[in-house]
Coordinates of C-alpha atoms in Angstrom, one line a residue:
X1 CA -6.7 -17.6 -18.7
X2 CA -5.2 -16.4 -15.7
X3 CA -8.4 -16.5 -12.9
X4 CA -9.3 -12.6 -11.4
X5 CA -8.3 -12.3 -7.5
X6 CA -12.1 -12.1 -5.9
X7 CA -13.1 -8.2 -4.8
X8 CA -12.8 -8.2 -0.9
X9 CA -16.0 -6.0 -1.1
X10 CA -17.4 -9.2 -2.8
X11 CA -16.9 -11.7 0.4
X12 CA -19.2 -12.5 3.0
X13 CA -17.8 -10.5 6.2
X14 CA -17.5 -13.7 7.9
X15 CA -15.3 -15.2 5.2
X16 CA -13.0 -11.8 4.9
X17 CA -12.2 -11.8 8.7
X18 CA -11.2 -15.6 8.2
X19 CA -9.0 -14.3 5.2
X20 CA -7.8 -11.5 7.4
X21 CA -6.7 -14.1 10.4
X22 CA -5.1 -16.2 7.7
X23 CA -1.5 -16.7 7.2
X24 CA -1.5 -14.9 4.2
X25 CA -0.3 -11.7 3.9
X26 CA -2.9 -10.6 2.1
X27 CA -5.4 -8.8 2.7
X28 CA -3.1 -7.0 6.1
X29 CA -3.5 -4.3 7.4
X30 CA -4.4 -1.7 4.8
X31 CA -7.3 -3.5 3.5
X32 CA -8.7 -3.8 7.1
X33 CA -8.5 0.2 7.5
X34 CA -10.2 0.0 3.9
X35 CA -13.2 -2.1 5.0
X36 CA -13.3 0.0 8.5
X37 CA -13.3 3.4 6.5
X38 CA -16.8 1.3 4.2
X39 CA -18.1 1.2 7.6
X40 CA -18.1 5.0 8.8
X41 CA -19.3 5.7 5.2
X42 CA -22.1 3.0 5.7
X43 CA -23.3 4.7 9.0
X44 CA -22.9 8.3 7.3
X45 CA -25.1 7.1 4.6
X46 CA -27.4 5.4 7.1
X47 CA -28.0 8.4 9.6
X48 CA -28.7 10.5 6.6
X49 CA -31.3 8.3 5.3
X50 CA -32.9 7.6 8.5
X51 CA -33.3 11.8 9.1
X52 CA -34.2 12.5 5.3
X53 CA -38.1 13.4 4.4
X54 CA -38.3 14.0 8.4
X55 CA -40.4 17.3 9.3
X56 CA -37.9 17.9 12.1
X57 CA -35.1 18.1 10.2
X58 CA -36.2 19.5 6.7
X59 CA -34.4 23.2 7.6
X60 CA -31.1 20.6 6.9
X61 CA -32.5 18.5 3.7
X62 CA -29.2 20.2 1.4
X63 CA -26.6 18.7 3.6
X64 CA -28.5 15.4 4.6
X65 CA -28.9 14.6 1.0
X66 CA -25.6 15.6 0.4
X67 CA -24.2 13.1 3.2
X68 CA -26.2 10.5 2.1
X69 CA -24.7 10.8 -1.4
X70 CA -21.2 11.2 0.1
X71 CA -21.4 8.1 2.2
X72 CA -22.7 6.0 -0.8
X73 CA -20.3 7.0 -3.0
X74 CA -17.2 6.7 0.1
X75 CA -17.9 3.7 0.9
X76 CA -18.3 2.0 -2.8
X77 CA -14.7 3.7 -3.2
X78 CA -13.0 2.2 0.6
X79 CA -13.8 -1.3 -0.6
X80 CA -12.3 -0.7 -4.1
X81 CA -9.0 0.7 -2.1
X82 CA -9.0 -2.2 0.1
X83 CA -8.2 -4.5 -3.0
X84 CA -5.9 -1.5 -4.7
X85 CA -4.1 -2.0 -1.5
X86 CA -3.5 -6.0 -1.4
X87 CA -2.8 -5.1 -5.0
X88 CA 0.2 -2.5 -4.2
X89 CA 1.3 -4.9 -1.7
X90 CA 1.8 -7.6 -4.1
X91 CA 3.9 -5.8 -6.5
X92 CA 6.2 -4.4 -3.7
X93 CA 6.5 -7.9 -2.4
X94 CA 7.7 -9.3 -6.1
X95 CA 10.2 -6.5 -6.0
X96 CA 11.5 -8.1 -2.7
X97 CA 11.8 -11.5 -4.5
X98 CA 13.7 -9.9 -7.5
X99 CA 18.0 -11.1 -7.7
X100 CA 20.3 -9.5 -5.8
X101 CA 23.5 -10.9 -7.2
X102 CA 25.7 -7.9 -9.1
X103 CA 25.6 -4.6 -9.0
X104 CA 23.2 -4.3 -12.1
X105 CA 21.0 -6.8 -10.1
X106 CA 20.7 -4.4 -7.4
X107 CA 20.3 -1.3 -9.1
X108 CA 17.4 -3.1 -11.4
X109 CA 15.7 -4.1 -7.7
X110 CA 16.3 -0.7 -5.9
X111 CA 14.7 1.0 -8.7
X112 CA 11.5 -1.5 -8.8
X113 CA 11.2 -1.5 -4.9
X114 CA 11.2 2.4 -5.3
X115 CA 8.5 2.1 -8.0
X116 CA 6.3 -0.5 -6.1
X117 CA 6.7 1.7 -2.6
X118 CA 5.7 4.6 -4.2
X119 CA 2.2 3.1 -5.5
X120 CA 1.8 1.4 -2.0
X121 CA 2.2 4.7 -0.1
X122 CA 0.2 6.4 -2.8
X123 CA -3.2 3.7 -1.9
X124 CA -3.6 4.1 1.7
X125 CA -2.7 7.7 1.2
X126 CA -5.5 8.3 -0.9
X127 CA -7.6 6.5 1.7
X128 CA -6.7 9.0 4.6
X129 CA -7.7 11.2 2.1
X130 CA -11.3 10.2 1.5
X131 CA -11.4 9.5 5.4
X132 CA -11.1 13.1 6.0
X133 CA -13.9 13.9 3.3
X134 CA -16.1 11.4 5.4
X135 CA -15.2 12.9 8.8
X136 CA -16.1 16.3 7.8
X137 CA -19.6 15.0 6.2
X138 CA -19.9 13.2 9.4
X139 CA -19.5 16.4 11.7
X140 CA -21.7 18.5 9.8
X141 CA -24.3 15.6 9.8
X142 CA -23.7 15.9 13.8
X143 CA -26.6 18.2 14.8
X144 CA -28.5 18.5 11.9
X145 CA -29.9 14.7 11.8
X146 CA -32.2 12.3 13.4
X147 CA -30.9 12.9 17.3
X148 CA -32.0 8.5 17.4
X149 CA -29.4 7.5 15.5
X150 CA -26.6 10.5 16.9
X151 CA -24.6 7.8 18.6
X152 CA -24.0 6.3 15.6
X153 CA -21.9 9.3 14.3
X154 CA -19.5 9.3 17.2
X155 CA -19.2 5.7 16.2
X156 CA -18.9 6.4 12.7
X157 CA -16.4 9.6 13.3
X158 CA -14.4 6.8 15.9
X159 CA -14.1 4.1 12.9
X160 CA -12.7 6.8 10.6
X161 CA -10.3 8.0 12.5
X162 CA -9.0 4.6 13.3
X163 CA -9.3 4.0 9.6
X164 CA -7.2 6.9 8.8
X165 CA -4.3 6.3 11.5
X166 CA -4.5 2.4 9.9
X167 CA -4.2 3.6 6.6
X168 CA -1.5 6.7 7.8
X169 CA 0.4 3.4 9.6
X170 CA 0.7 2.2 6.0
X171 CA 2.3 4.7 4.1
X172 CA 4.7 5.7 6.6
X173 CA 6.2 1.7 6.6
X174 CA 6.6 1.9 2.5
X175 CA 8.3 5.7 2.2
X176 CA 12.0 4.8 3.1
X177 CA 12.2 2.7 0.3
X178 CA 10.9 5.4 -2.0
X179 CA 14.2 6.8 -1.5
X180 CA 13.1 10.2 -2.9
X181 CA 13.5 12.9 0.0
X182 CA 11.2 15.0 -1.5
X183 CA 8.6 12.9 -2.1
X184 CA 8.7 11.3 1.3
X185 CA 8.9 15.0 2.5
X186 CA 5.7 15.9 0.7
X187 CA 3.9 12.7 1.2
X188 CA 4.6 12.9 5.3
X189 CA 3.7 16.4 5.5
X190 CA 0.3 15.6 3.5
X191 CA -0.4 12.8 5.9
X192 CA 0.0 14.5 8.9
X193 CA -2.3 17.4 7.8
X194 CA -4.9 14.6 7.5
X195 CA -4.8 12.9 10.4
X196 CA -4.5 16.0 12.5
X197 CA -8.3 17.6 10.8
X198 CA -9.5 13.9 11.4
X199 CA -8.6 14.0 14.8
X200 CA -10.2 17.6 15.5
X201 CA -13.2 16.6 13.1
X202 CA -13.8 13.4 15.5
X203 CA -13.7 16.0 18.8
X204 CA -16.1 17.9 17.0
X205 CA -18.4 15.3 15.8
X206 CA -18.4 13.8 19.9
X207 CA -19.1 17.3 21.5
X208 CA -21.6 18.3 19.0
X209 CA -23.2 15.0 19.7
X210 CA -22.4 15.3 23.3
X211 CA -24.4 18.5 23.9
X212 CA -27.6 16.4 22.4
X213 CA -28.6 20.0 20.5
X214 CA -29.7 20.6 17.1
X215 CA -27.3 23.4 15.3
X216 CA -28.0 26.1 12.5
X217 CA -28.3 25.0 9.0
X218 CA -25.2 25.0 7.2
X219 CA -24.3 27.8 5.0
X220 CA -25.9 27.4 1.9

């Protein structure tokens, strides 16, 4: 019976930073914006639950529940993406490894690259999506939560963004050998979208902060 890779969500974080620093090309890069995107979710979740049943802030109990929920479930999700990624990464490097003697050779290896590329621009992709989802929970937690623990969205905001620019890093390395314009086209324009709203979301989440005042409840 062939023996199941061990969940990087599973590891001690000591033992996954000496994985990381490992000669090994797995887990790279990806699944280190992975397990920094599990951390902004953490502190999402953790600033919601440290504001929630608190007099102060009971006009904002619909979106402090609702981040709380959101950051649980995000950051359950980032560590599954961090092994989807070392995943993607393996196929695309057995496509590498495939023969490249004949024409028929290289057609069969151009075609499996493409294939392999696709699902590992597809993973991080999907994680600069979620990072967005957390970035705007994390701005409109900025505000309307317990004012002790603010600092820890800027920090939060900061680790998704680098997350997402990690993550954006990633797909942009695998689309030329997609080698389908219109999918890199659609893919790159997606991305960029992203990473822009992070970026503004981020700004938002460290004036709002900044300015040390509580806000209006959201709409309901």
């Amino acid at each position: 019976m062939t023996e199941q890779p061990e969940s990087f969500g599973a590891l001690p974080l000591g033992r996954f930073a000496e994985r990381l620093a490992s000669a090994e090309p797995v887990p790279g890069g990806g699944s280190a914006s992975a397990v920094a995107a599990s951390l902004a979710a953490a502190l999402l979740e953790m600033v919601a639950r440290l504001s929630q049943d608190r007099p102060k802030y009971a006009l904002y109990a619909a979106s402090i529940a609702r981040a709380a929920a959101a950051g649980a479930s995000a950051r359950t999700r980032f560590l599954a993406l961090a092994d989807e990624d070392a995943a993607a990464y393996a196929g695309f490097a057995a496509a590498l490894k495939l023969p490249r003697d004949g024409e028929a050779a290289q057609a069969q290896r151009r075609r499996a690259l493409s294939t392999a590329a696709r699902e590992a621009s597809r993973v991080p992709l999907e994680m600069v999506r979620l990072c967005r989802s957390v970035a705007e929970e994390i701005e409109a937690l900025a505000g309307r939560s317990n004012q002790n623990a603010s600092s820890d969205l800027v920090v939060a905001a900061l680790l998704a963004e680098a997350a997402a620019r990690g993550a954006g890093a990633n797909v942009m390395v695998n689309l030329p050998s997609v080698e389908d314009p219109e999918f890199v086209g659609a893919m790159t324009s997606e991305l960029d979208s992203h990473l822009d709203a992070i970026r503004h979301l981020a700004r938002q989440t460290r004036e709002r902060v900044g300015d040390g005042e509580l806000r209006e409840p959201e709409d309901a």
